[in-house]
Amino acid sequence: MQIHSHAEFDPSSNQPTEQGLQRVLQRLVQTMQRDALVRQTTNRLRESLQIDRVVLYYFYWQWHGQVTFEALSSEEFSILGSTGADECFNDEYAELYLAGRTKAIADIESASITPCHRDFLRTLQVRANLVVPVLVPKGLWGLLVAHHCQGTRFWTESDIELMQTGAKTLATSPYILES
């Protein structure tokens, strides 16, 4: 049995409680600011590229992650919460994205990709996609992904640069660096 001093229960001693509440409030504000930035970035990219979907795939643990944000042209394209095909995304792919790889696929049906990857993209209604890493000092934080679902799409250099700029905006944000 642990014995506590009366000082620990002194109601006039609110300092530890106030400090704890301040930390919780600060974390909540940072999370809201981070979420607003991601939402704004994905919406701007989808509108600028005039495509069906832009998502943020966030890695929460060693190449396991999920779609945490999406900007859609129509609700029918929603994949929010999708966790991806873990057996397709392995250390080899992670290393490529850690090195800054950008992958543009104009048509998943004719692209040189693994059957696992093609099947996974089909389940998401993807016909063309563009993937850019969000790299922070700690490593690969997530993937910013553009999907065109209603047809093929040739990704221009300016499309790729726009996505890379969006990823860099996220990667350099203090709200993300501190998360």
XYZ file of C-alpha atoms in Angstrom:
179
model
C 0.000 0.000 0.000
C 1.382 3.361 -1.021
C 1.032 6.280 1.372
C 0.602 9.752 -0.123
C 1.349 12.993 1.623
C -1.371 15.566 2.064
C 0.550 17.939 -0.214
C -0.181 15.677 -3.198
C -3.893 16.120 -2.622
C -3.805 19.841 -1.911
C -6.509 21.353 -4.150
C -4.695 24.695 -4.189
C -1.725 22.982 -5.881
C -2.972 22.879 -9.505
C 0.378 23.421 -11.208
C 0.941 19.833 -12.436
C -2.670 19.594 -13.621
C -2.460 22.916 -15.455
C 0.824 21.913 -17.112
C -0.711 18.626 -18.215
C -3.764 20.376 -19.609
C -1.530 22.878 -21.431
C 0.400 20.024 -23.071
C -2.825 18.284 -24.119
C -4.241 21.532 -25.492
C -1.015 22.323 -27.365
C -0.965 18.825 -28.892
C -4.612 19.166 -29.914
C -3.973 22.521 -31.598
C -0.928 21.114 -33.444
C -2.981 18.126 -34.615
C -5.743 20.400 -35.867
C -3.228 22.613 -37.688
C -1.551 19.544 -39.231
C -4.904 18.148 -40.354
C -5.934 21.496 -41.860
C -2.652 21.681 -43.800
C -3.016 18.130 -45.152
C -6.663 18.724 -46.080
C -5.811 21.999 -47.818
C -2.874 20.419 -49.678
C -4.817 17.369 -50.914
C -7.803 19.493 -51.976
C -5.606 21.980 -53.841
C -3.746 19.194 -55.628
C -6.931 17.396 -56.693
C -8.451 20.597 -58.031
C -5.253 21.683 -59.811
C -4.688 18.282 -61.401
C -8.402 17.806 -62.186
C -8.368 14.164 -61.114
C -10.643 11.858 -59.165
C -8.710 11.457 -55.935
C -5.644 12.620 -53.994
C -4.814 10.787 -50.780
C -2.272 10.838 -48.015
C -1.110 7.362 -47.075
C 0.440 7.726 -43.619
C 2.896 5.144 -42.250
C 2.138 4.463 -38.611
C 4.602 1.559 -38.295
C 7.345 -0.112 -40.440
C 5.671 0.150 -43.878
C 2.199 -0.366 -42.469
C -0.153 2.521 -42.900
C -3.475 3.740 -44.110
C -5.210 6.459 -46.066
C -5.769 9.187 -43.485
C -6.880 12.010 -45.807
C -8.501 12.171 -49.203
C -9.767 14.800 -51.616
C -12.419 13.447 -54.000
C -14.228 14.462 -57.150
C -17.086 12.187 -56.035
C -17.876 10.256 -52.848
C -17.961 7.012 -54.863
C -14.142 7.179 -55.022
C -13.630 7.221 -51.243
C -10.960 4.868 -49.865
C -10.508 6.628 -46.522
C -9.085 4.202 -43.960
C -7.790 1.799 -46.609
C -4.682 0.051 -45.339
C -3.174 -1.055 -48.608
C -1.721 -4.329 -49.732
C 0.996 -4.941 -47.152
C 2.367 -7.916 -49.060
C 2.996 -5.628 -52.066
C 4.743 -2.790 -50.226
C 7.929 -4.213 -48.799
C 11.415 -3.066 -47.810
C 12.476 -2.896 -51.467
C 9.740 -0.395 -52.346
C 10.270 1.504 -49.107
C 13.961 1.943 -49.952
C 13.056 3.389 -53.365
C 10.700 5.945 -51.807
C 13.217 6.706 -49.052
C 15.624 7.580 -51.871
C 13.045 10.038 -53.281
C 11.396 7.887 -55.931
C 8.394 9.347 -57.744
C 6.288 6.799 -59.621
C 3.934 7.852 -62.409
C 1.720 5.245 -64.058
C -0.392 6.413 -67.003
C -2.338 3.150 -67.311
C -2.170 0.348 -64.753
C -3.330 -2.162 -67.374
C -0.278 -1.672 -69.592
C 2.302 -0.650 -66.980
C 5.175 -2.890 -65.988
C 4.048 -3.536 -62.395
C 3.643 -6.665 -60.325
C 0.308 -8.510 -60.554
C -0.145 -7.880 -56.815
C 0.192 -4.132 -57.351
C -2.113 -4.119 -60.401
C -4.795 -6.124 -58.573
C -4.578 -3.837 -55.565
C -4.960 -0.715 -57.725
C -7.951 -2.286 -59.475
C -9.692 -2.822 -56.130
C -9.301 0.936 -55.529
C -10.794 1.754 -58.966
C -7.446 3.248 -60.060
C -6.622 3.511 -63.746
C -3.665 5.932 -63.475
C -1.637 6.981 -60.456
C 1.187 9.214 -59.351
C 3.018 8.556 -56.069
C 5.370 10.984 -54.320
C 7.083 10.334 -50.967
C 6.680 12.635 -47.979
C 10.184 12.518 -46.533
C 10.977 13.958 -43.102
C 14.325 13.811 -41.285
C 13.163 10.664 -39.460
C 12.451 8.922 -42.797
C 9.423 8.075 -44.908
C 6.439 9.692 -43.182
C 3.903 8.929 -45.894
C 2.996 8.902 -49.568
C 1.074 11.584 -51.402
C -0.885 9.786 -54.102
C -2.905 11.058 -57.081
C -5.433 8.656 -58.617
C -7.337 9.004 -61.835
C -10.130 6.426 -61.810
C -12.211 7.166 -64.885
C -9.507 6.658 -67.490
C -5.835 6.706 -68.298
C -3.770 9.800 -67.695
C -0.393 10.853 -68.945
C 1.301 12.651 -66.053
C 3.150 15.760 -67.214
C 6.331 17.108 -65.676
C 4.297 19.967 -64.197
C 1.874 17.424 -62.623
C 4.830 15.650 -61.019
C 6.376 18.925 -59.834
C 3.052 20.020 -58.331
C 2.787 16.769 -56.347
C 6.428 17.038 -55.249
C 5.809 20.592 -54.060
C 2.774 19.375 -52.088
C 4.848 16.617 -50.499
C 7.612 19.080 -49.617
C 5.065 21.469 -48.081
C 3.914 18.657 -45.822
C 7.420 17.370 -45.070
C 8.712 20.773 -43.953
C 5.707 21.762 -41.861
C 6.480 22.056 -38.143
C 3.076 20.441 -37.466
C 4.219 17.297 -39.265
C 7.830 17.365 -38.116
C 6.599 17.384 -34.507
C 3.997 14.653 -35.007
